[in-house]
Coordinates of C-alpha atoms and ligand atoms in Angstrom, one line a residue:
X19 CA 56.7 46.8 61.1
X20 CA 53.5 48.5 62.3
X21 CA 50.3 47.7 60.4
X22 CA 48.9 50.7 58.4
X23 CA 45.3 51.3 57.5
X24 CA 44.5 51.2 53.8
X25 CA 42.7 54.5 54.0
X26 CA 45.9 56.3 55.1
X27 CA 48.0 54.5 52.6
X28 CA 45.8 55.6 49.7
X29 CA 45.7 59.2 51.0
X30 CA 49.3 59.7 52.2
X31 CA 51.4 56.6 51.3
X32 CA 54.7 57.6 49.8
X33 CA 56.2 55.6 46.9
X34 CA 59.2 53.7 47.8
X35 CA 58.1 53.2 51.4
X36 CA 57.8 49.8 53.1
X37 CA 54.4 49.0 54.5
X38 CA 52.4 46.3 56.2
X39 CA 48.7 45.9 55.6
X40 CA 46.1 43.4 56.7
X41 CA 42.7 42.8 55.2
X42 CA 40.3 40.7 53.2
X43 CA 40.5 39.8 49.5
X44 CA 37.8 41.3 47.5
X45 CA 39.0 40.0 44.1
X46 CA 42.0 38.4 42.5
X47 CA 42.9 38.7 38.8
X48 CA 45.9 37.2 37.3
X49 CA 48.0 36.7 34.3
X50 CA 50.8 34.1 33.9
X51 CA 53.3 36.3 35.7
X52 CA 51.4 38.6 38.1
X53 CA 48.4 38.4 40.4
X54 CA 46.5 41.6 41.2
X55 CA 44.7 41.3 44.5
X56 CA 42.2 43.9 45.7
X57 CA 42.5 44.1 49.4
X58 CA 40.0 45.8 51.8
X59 CA 40.4 46.4 55.5
X60 CA 37.2 48.3 56.2
X61 CA 38.9 51.6 56.7
X62 CA 37.6 52.9 53.4
X63 CA 35.4 51.9 50.5
X64 CA 38.5 51.7 48.3
X65 CA 40.7 48.6 47.9
X66 CA 44.4 48.6 47.9
X67 CA 45.8 46.9 44.8
X68 CA 48.4 44.4 45.8
X69 CA 50.7 43.2 43.0
X70 CA 52.2 39.7 43.5
X71 CA 54.9 38.4 41.1
X72 CA 54.0 34.7 40.9
X73 CA 57.6 33.7 40.7
X74 CA 58.2 35.1 44.2
X75 CA 55.5 33.1 46.0
X76 CA 54.6 29.6 46.7
X77 CA 52.0 28.3 44.4
X78 CA 49.9 26.8 47.2
X79 CA 49.6 30.2 48.9
X80 CA 48.6 31.9 45.7
X81 CA 45.9 29.3 45.2
X82 CA 44.4 30.1 48.5
X83 CA 44.1 33.8 47.8
X84 CA 40.4 33.8 47.0
X85 CA 37.6 36.3 47.6
X86 CA 36.9 36.5 51.4
X87 CA 40.3 35.1 52.5
X88 CA 42.3 37.3 54.9
X89 CA 45.9 38.3 54.3
X90 CA 48.8 40.1 55.8
X91 CA 51.0 41.7 53.1
X92 CA 54.3 43.5 53.4
X93 CA 56.0 45.2 50.6
X94 CA 56.9 48.4 48.9
X95 CA 54.5 51.2 47.6
X96 CA 54.8 52.1 44.0
X97 CA 53.2 54.6 41.8
X98 CA 50.2 53.0 40.2
X99 CA 49.6 53.2 36.5
X100 CA 46.4 51.2 36.0
X101 CA 44.5 50.8 39.2
X102 CA 42.9 54.2 39.3
X103 CA 44.8 55.0 42.4
X104 CA 47.9 56.9 43.3
X105 CA 49.8 53.9 44.8
X106 CA 49.8 50.1 44.7
X107 CA 51.6 47.6 46.9
X108 CA 54.3 45.4 45.4
X109 CA 54.1 42.4 47.7
X110 CA 57.3 41.0 49.1
X111 CA 55.8 38.7 51.8
X112 CA 52.2 37.4 51.9
X113 CA 50.9 35.6 54.9
X114 CA 47.6 33.8 54.5
X115 CA 45.7 34.6 57.8
X116 CA 42.4 32.8 57.1
X117 CA 41.2 30.8 54.1
X118 CA 37.8 31.2 52.4
X119 CA 36.6 28.3 50.3
X120 CA 35.3 29.8 47.1
X121 CA 32.7 27.0 46.8
X122 CA 31.3 27.9 50.2
X123 CA 31.9 31.7 50.8
X124 CA 28.5 33.3 50.1
X125 CA 29.8 36.8 49.2
X126 CA 31.2 36.4 45.7
X127 CA 32.4 39.3 43.6
X128 CA 29.1 39.8 41.7
X129 CA 25.9 41.6 42.4
X130 CA 23.9 40.1 45.2
X131 CA 20.4 41.1 46.0
X132 CA 19.7 42.9 49.3
X133 CA 17.4 40.1 50.3
X134 CA 20.2 37.6 49.9
X135 CA 22.5 39.8 51.9
X136 CA 19.9 40.1 54.7
X137 CA 20.0 36.3 55.0
X138 CA 23.7 36.6 55.2
X139 CA 23.8 39.7 57.5
X140 CA 26.7 38.2 59.4
X141 CA 28.9 38.6 56.3
X142 CA 27.3 41.5 54.5
X143 CA 29.7 44.0 56.1
X144 CA 32.1 42.6 53.5
X145 CA 30.3 44.3 50.6
X146 CA 30.9 47.8 49.4
X147 CA 27.3 48.8 50.1
X148 CA 27.2 47.7 53.7
X149 CA 30.7 48.9 54.4
X150 CA 29.5 52.3 53.2
X151 CA 26.3 52.2 55.2
X152 CA 27.9 51.3 58.5
X153 CA 30.8 53.7 58.2
X154 CA 28.2 56.5 57.6
X155 CA 26.0 55.2 60.5
X156 CA 29.1 55.5 62.7
X157 CA 29.9 59.0 61.5
X158 CA 26.3 60.1 62.1
X159 CA 26.3 58.7 65.7
X160 CA 29.6 60.6 66.3
X161 CA 28.1 63.8 64.8
X162 CA 25.1 63.6 67.0
X163 CA 27.1 63.5 70.2
X164 CA 29.3 66.2 68.8
X165 CA 26.4 68.4 68.0
X166 CA 24.8 68.2 71.5
X167 CA 28.1 68.4 73.3
X168 CA 28.9 71.7 71.5
X169 CA 25.5 73.1 72.5
X170 CA 26.0 72.1 76.2
X171 CA 23.5 69.3 76.2
X172 CA 24.2 66.4 78.6
X173 CA 24.0 62.7 77.4
X174 CA 21.6 61.0 79.8
X175 CA 21.4 57.2 80.0
X176 CA 17.8 56.5 80.6
X177 CA 16.7 52.9 81.6
X178 CA 16.1 50.1 79.1
X179 CA 13.9 48.2 81.5
X180 CA 10.9 50.2 82.8
X181 CA 7.6 49.8 84.5
X182 CA 5.9 52.6 82.5
X183 CA 4.6 53.0 79.0
X184 CA 6.0 56.3 77.8
X185 CA 3.9 56.6 74.7
X186 CA 0.8 55.0 76.3
X187 CA 0.3 52.9 73.2
X188 CA 0.7 49.5 74.9
X189 CA 3.2 48.2 72.3
X190 CA 5.7 46.7 74.8
X191 CA 7.9 43.7 75.2
X192 CA 7.5 42.2 78.6
X193 CA 10.6 41.5 80.7
X194 CA 10.2 38.7 83.1
X195 CA 12.0 35.8 84.8
X196 CA 8.9 34.0 85.8
X197 CA 8.4 30.5 84.5
X198 CA 6.4 31.0 81.4
X199 CA 4.8 27.5 81.6
X200 CA 3.9 27.6 85.2
X201 CA 3.8 31.2 86.5
X202 CA 2.8 31.9 90.1
X203 CA -0.8 33.0 90.5
X204 CA -2.6 35.3 92.9
X205 CA -5.7 34.2 94.7
X206 CA -7.7 35.8 91.9
X207 CA -5.9 33.6 89.3
X208 CA -3.9 36.4 87.8
X209 CA -0.1 36.2 87.2
X210 CA 1.6 37.2 90.5
X211 CA 4.2 39.7 89.4
X212 CA 5.1 40.4 93.0
X213 CA 7.2 37.2 92.6
X214 CA 8.8 38.4 89.4
X215 CA 12.4 39.8 89.3
X216 CA 11.4 43.4 89.9
X217 CA 8.4 42.6 92.0
X218 CA 6.1 44.2 89.4
X219 CA 5.4 43.9 85.6
X220 CA 8.2 45.5 83.6
X221 CA 8.9 46.0 79.9
X222 CA 11.6 47.1 77.4
X223 CA 11.3 50.9 77.0
X224 CA 9.5 52.4 74.0
X225 CA 11.2 55.8 74.7
X226 CA 13.5 57.5 77.1
X227 CA 11.5 60.7 77.1
X228 CA 9.8 60.5 80.5
X229 CA 13.1 60.0 82.4
X230 CA 14.6 62.5 80.0
X231 CA 12.2 65.2 81.2
X232 CA 13.3 64.6 84.8
X233 CA 16.9 65.2 83.7
X234 CA 16.0 68.3 81.7
X235 CA 14.1 69.9 84.6
X236 CA 17.4 70.1 86.5
X237 CA 20.2 69.9 84.0
X238 CA 18.6 72.2 81.5
X239 CA 19.2 70.4 78.2
X240 CA 19.8 66.7 77.9
X241 CA 19.6 64.1 75.2
X242 CA 19.3 60.3 75.2
X243 CA 20.6 58.1 72.4
X244 CA 19.7 54.5 73.0
X245 CA 17.8 51.4 71.8
X246 CA 14.0 51.5 72.0
X247 CA 11.6 48.6 71.5
X248 CA 8.2 48.4 70.0
X249 CA 6.1 45.3 69.7
X250 CA 4.0 46.7 66.9
X251 CA 3.3 44.2 64.2
X252 CA 4.3 46.5 61.4
X253 CA 6.1 44.7 58.5
X254 CA 7.1 47.8 56.5
X255 CA 10.3 49.2 55.1
X256 CA 10.2 51.9 57.9
X257 CA 9.6 49.9 61.1
X258 CA 11.8 47.9 63.4
X259 CA 10.9 46.2 66.6
X260 CA 14.3 47.4 68.0
X261 CA 15.5 50.7 66.8
X262 CA 17.7 53.5 68.1
X263 CA 16.3 56.9 69.0
X264 CA 17.9 60.3 69.8
X265 CA 15.7 62.2 72.3
X266 CA 16.7 65.8 73.3
X267 CA 14.7 67.4 76.0
X268 CA 15.0 71.0 76.9
X269 CA 13.8 73.2 79.7
X270 CA 12.4 76.6 78.8
X271 CA 11.9 75.7 75.1
X272 CA 8.5 76.2 73.6
X273 CA 7.3 74.6 70.4
X274 CA 9.0 77.1 68.1
X275 CA 12.3 76.7 69.9
X276 CA 11.8 72.9 69.5
X277 CA 11.2 73.2 65.8
X278 CA 14.2 75.4 65.3
X279 CA 16.4 72.9 67.1
X280 CA 15.1 70.0 65.1
X281 CA 15.7 71.7 61.8
X282 CA 19.2 72.9 62.8
X283 CA 20.1 69.5 64.2
X284 CA 19.1 67.6 61.0
X285 CA 20.9 70.1 58.8
X286 CA 24.0 70.0 60.8
X287 CA 24.1 66.1 60.6
X288 CA 23.6 66.2 56.8
X289 CA 26.4 68.8 56.5
X290 CA 28.6 66.5 58.5
X291 CA 27.9 63.6 56.2
X292 CA 28.6 65.7 53.1
X293 CA 31.8 67.0 54.6
X294 CA 33.1 63.7 56.0
X295 CA 31.6 60.8 54.2
X296 CA 32.0 61.8 50.6
X297 CA 33.6 58.5 49.3
X298 CA 30.9 56.4 50.8
X299 CA 28.1 58.8 49.7
X300 CA 29.4 58.9 46.1
X301 CA 29.4 55.1 46.0
X302 CA 25.9 55.0 47.4
X303 CA 24.7 57.7 45.0
X304 CA 26.1 55.6 42.1
X305 CA 24.4 52.5 43.5
X306 CA 21.1 54.3 43.7
X307 CA 21.3 55.6 40.2
X308 CA 22.0 52.0 38.9
X309 CA 19.1 50.7 40.8
X310 CA 16.7 53.3 39.4
X311 CA 17.8 52.8 35.8
X312 CA 14.8 50.7 35.1
X313 CA 12.2 53.0 36.7
X314 CA 10.3 55.4 34.6
X315 CA 11.8 58.9 34.7
X316 CA 9.1 60.5 36.9
X317 CA 9.6 57.8 39.6
X318 CA 13.3 58.3 39.9
X319 CA 14.5 60.1 43.0
X320 CA 16.9 63.0 43.0
X321 CA 20.6 62.2 43.0
X322 CA 21.6 61.3 46.6
X323 CA 24.1 64.0 47.0
X324 CA 21.9 66.7 45.4
X325 CA 19.1 65.6 47.6
X326 CA 21.2 66.0 50.8
X327 CA 22.4 69.4 49.6
X328 CA 18.8 70.4 48.8
X329 CA 17.6 69.6 52.3
X330 CA 20.6 71.4 53.7
X331 CA 20.0 74.6 51.7
X332 CA 16.2 75.0 52.0
X333 CA 14.0 76.0 54.9
X334 CA 11.6 73.4 56.1
X335 CA 7.9 74.3 55.6
X336 CA 6.0 74.7 58.9
X337 CA 2.2 74.3 58.8
X338 CA -0.5 73.0 61.1
X339 CA -2.2 69.6 60.9
X340 CA -5.4 71.4 60.1
X341 CA -3.8 73.2 57.1
X342 CA -2.3 69.9 56.0
X343 CA -5.8 68.3 56.0
X344 CA -7.0 71.2 53.8
X345 CA -4.2 70.7 51.3
X346 CA -4.8 67.0 51.1
X347 CA -8.5 67.4 50.6
X348 CA -7.9 69.8 47.8
X349 CA -5.4 67.6 46.1
X350 CA -6.0 65.8 42.8
X351 CA -4.9 62.6 44.4
X352 CA -7.7 62.9 46.9
X353 CA -10.3 64.0 44.4
X354 CA -9.4 61.1 42.2
X355 CA -9.8 58.8 45.3
X356 CA -6.2 57.7 44.9
X357 CA -5.4 57.8 48.6
X358 CA -5.8 54.4 50.2
X359 CA -6.6 55.8 53.7
X360 CA -9.3 58.4 54.6
X361 CA -8.5 62.1 55.0
X362 CA -10.6 63.8 57.6
X363 CA -9.9 66.1 60.4
X364 CA -9.1 63.9 63.3
X365 CA -7.5 60.9 61.5
X366 CA -3.9 59.9 61.9
X367 CA -2.0 60.8 58.8
X368 CA -0.6 57.8 56.9
X369 CA 2.7 57.6 55.2
X370 CA 1.0 58.2 51.8
X371 CA -0.4 61.5 53.1
X372 CA 2.9 62.6 54.6
X373 CA 4.8 61.8 51.4
X374 CA 2.2 63.6 49.3
X375 CA 2.8 66.8 51.3
X376 CA 6.6 66.5 51.2
X377 CA 7.2 65.0 47.7
X378 CA 4.4 66.3 45.6
X379 CA 3.0 69.5 47.2
X380 CA 5.9 71.3 49.0
X381 CA 8.8 69.4 47.5
X382 CA 10.8 69.9 50.7
X383 CA 10.8 68.7 54.4
X384 CA 7.7 69.7 56.3
X385 CA 7.1 70.2 60.0
X386 CA 3.4 69.6 60.9
X387 CA 2.2 71.0 64.2
X388 CA -0.9 71.1 66.4
X389 CA -2.4 67.7 65.9
X390 CA -5.7 66.6 67.3
X391 CA -5.2 65.6 70.9
X392 CA -6.9 62.2 70.5
X393 CA -4.2 60.9 68.1
X394 CA -1.3 62.0 70.3
X395 CA 0.3 61.0 73.6
X396 CA -0.9 62.2 77.0
X397 CA 2.1 64.4 77.8
X398 CA 1.7 66.9 75.0
X399 CA 0.9 70.6 75.7
X400 CA -2.9 71.2 75.4
X401 CA -3.7 74.1 73.2
X402 CA -6.3 76.7 74.1
X403 CA -8.7 75.5 71.4
X404 CA -9.4 72.4 73.6
X405 CA -9.0 70.2 70.5
X406 CA -5.3 70.2 69.5
X407 CA -1.9 69.7 71.2
X408 CA 1.5 71.3 70.6
X409 CA 2.9 68.4 68.7
X410 CA 5.4 68.6 65.9
X411 CA 6.3 65.9 63.4
X412 CA 9.1 66.4 60.9
X413 CA 8.3 64.7 57.5
X414 CA 11.1 63.8 55.1
X415 CA 11.0 62.8 51.4
X416 CA 10.9 59.0 50.9
X417 CA 10.6 58.5 54.7
X418 CA 7.6 60.3 55.9
X419 CA 7.8 60.9 59.7
X420 CA 11.5 61.1 60.8
X421 CA 11.0 63.1 64.0
X422 CA 8.1 63.1 66.5
X423 CA 8.0 65.6 69.3
X424 CA 6.1 68.2 71.2
X425 CA 6.0 70.9 73.8
X426 CA 5.1 69.1 77.1
X427 CA 2.1 69.9 79.3
X428 CA 3.7 71.6 82.3
X429 CA 0.5 72.3 84.2
X430 CA -0.1 69.6 86.9
X431 CA -3.9 69.7 86.9
X432 CA -4.3 69.7 83.1
X433 CA -1.8 66.8 82.8
X434 CA -3.5 64.7 85.5
X435 CA -6.9 65.3 83.8
X436 CA -5.6 64.2 80.5
X437 CA -4.0 61.1 82.0
X438 CA -7.2 60.1 83.6
X439 CA -9.1 60.6 80.3
X440 CA -6.6 58.3 78.6
X441 CA -6.4 55.7 81.4
X442 CA -2.8 56.4 82.2
X443 CA -2.1 55.3 85.8
X444 CA -1.7 58.6 87.5
X445 CA -0.7 57.2 90.9
X446 CA 2.0 55.0 89.5
X447 CA 3.5 58.0 87.6
X448 CA 3.9 60.0 90.8
X449 CA 7.6 60.6 90.0
X450 CA 6.8 62.0 86.6
X451 CA 4.2 64.3 88.0
X452 CA 6.5 65.5 90.7
X453 CA 8.3 67.6 88.1
X454 CA 5.0 69.5 87.6
X455 CA 4.6 69.8 91.4
X456 CA 8.0 71.3 92.1
X457 CA 9.4 74.0 89.9
X458 CA 7.5 73.1 86.8
X459 CA 8.6 75.0 83.6
X460 CA 7.8 75.2 79.9
X461 CA 9.7 72.5 78.2
X462 CA 9.9 70.6 74.9
X463 CA 11.6 67.7 73.2
X464 CA 11.6 65.4 70.3
X465 CA 12.7 61.9 69.1
X466 CA 14.7 61.3 65.9
X467 CA 14.5 57.7 64.6
X468 CA 18.1 57.0 64.0
X469 CA 17.5 54.3 61.3
X470 CA 15.0 56.4 59.5
X471 CA 17.6 59.1 59.3
X472 CA 20.3 56.8 58.1
X473 CA 17.8 55.6 55.4
X474 CA 17.6 59.1 54.2
X475 CA 21.3 59.9 54.3
X476 CA 22.3 56.6 52.6
X477 CA 19.4 56.5 50.1
X478 CA 18.8 52.9 51.1
X479 CA 15.2 51.7 50.7
X480 CA 14.7 49.3 53.5
X481 CA 15.2 50.0 57.2
X482 CA 16.5 46.4 57.6
X483 CA 19.6 47.4 55.6
X484 CA 20.7 50.3 57.9
X485 CA 20.9 48.4 61.2
X486 CA 23.4 45.7 61.6
X487 CA 21.0 42.9 62.8
X488 CA 17.4 43.9 62.3
X489 CA 14.7 42.8 64.7
X490 CA 11.3 42.6 63.0
X491 CA 8.2 40.4 63.4
X492 CA 9.2 36.7 63.2
X493 CA 12.8 37.6 62.8
X494 CA 15.6 37.7 65.4
X495 CA 18.4 35.8 63.5
X496 CA 22.0 36.5 64.4
Ligands
4AD8 O1 6.9 59.6 67.3 P1 7.5 58.7 68.3 O2 6.7 57.5 68.8 O3 7.9 59.7 69.5 C1 8.3 59.3 70.7 O4 8.7 58.2 71.1 C2 8.6 60.5 71.6 N1 8.7 60.0 73.0 C3 9.7 61.3 71.2 C4 10.0 62.5 72.1 O5 9.3 63.4 72.0 N2 11.0 62.4 72.9 O6 8.9 58.2 67.8 C5 9.9 59.1 67.4 C6 10.6 58.7 66.1 C7 9.6 58.6 64.9 O7 9.5 59.9 64.3 C8 10.4 57.6 64.0 O8 11.4 58.3 63.3 C9 11.0 56.7 65.0 O9 11.1 57.3 66.2 N3 10.3 55.4 65.1 C10 10.6 54.3 64.6 N4 11.7 53.9 63.8 C11 11.8 52.6 63.4 N5 10.9 51.7 63.8 C12 9.8 52.0 64.5 N6 9.0 51.0 64.8 C13 9.6 53.3 64.9 N7 8.7 53.9 65.7 C14 9.1 55.2 65.8
MG9 MG1 5.3 59.7 66.1

């Protein structure tokens, strides 16, 4: 008999039909005569109830059916009276595939803290919460490719190992095969990278954008979707050292076109989640409600599904950085000196400022544009005021910055000047500048932090809980 997925059985299984399922035991309850086994195979958040008449099975097998054990069960589907589901499986044969010692298996059928589950990240997929998170993460990755494919964007695989610093922030992990203890030295006593694997210093990429621009200026519209690495020592619930970023880059788009795409993109992903992940979202919404029970009313967040619908159905606010600074300076929070970080034209906004704008002031997503040039990357389009650049950050409730992007400076001379001012190696970047030498055009792009977006969709509170195996300062277990 061919194995069937539990998801399909619960949706379409016909009573009276013989089926074969395989999965892991979530719980077992029993009376003298029957055992009820909740079996999960990862295809859905719901378990299939397996009913085993104890008289039909070897006692030694029944004893081994503990939480975490794996089974293959064949039997007949029957209408289910008590399980809350349409059908249940009356077991005829049960094969124990793998035991799980109840004294040792860490994931017991009780509430575990997220911290505990992080320490057991290799097994946390076996919980309802992480099953839901990773099914949604998959669905969102699929929806992203689908969205761009339908719009005629090409998926470009930009390199992971690179010799350039795309963001010019110097937060890179070095890639080297030199002997760390005894590296070859130049006459001047510096490390001799000419003897390194690539014959020069190389790093893990912080962004695929620069190579993405090369693609866009020929293919028209491209996107990257890959891992990016940042050696910033930020131990927050929003930062990872290894995260995934989606970076579309579009020829002939100005800043307004860029904002329109970002808003449409985010909304279409949220719609996909609402349309296709409702079981998992409902579970996570319930989980969030439970978690927030103990918080005072005013600190509780909106119901997860309502929040997603709200973002889907409302226009994002679009204002400039300068306008945002005015709003912040006029806020009660500022006047009562309740912001931890300073608010002055020219400072980089902190997450507390971003969240004030989104959660308190506008109560919806905000796109901030035209930031001071000194707090943004070298490649951004220089505005005529000489002070600001055509940047756009999309700010989301609970998250703060979820997208960072800009129109790009397409004028060779202006770009070179800015690079010199910011000590970006102009000669080494000859290949990037060639796009401005040959057939340069207005173009724009942005980067969506995939995990920050998954945080938003799942309502989880810590970025370590939406990536399978998080990499953070002092942590690379698993
Ligand atoms: O704002 P960032 O640094 O922009 C870029 O890298 C541009 N090259 C993007 C582009 O225009 N093509 O990063 C983009 C997004 C942020 O808005 C944030 O969502 C996410 O990437 N991000 C991180 N996510 C998790 N951990 C980190 N350490 C992150 N740093 C940035
Ligand atoms: Mg940014």
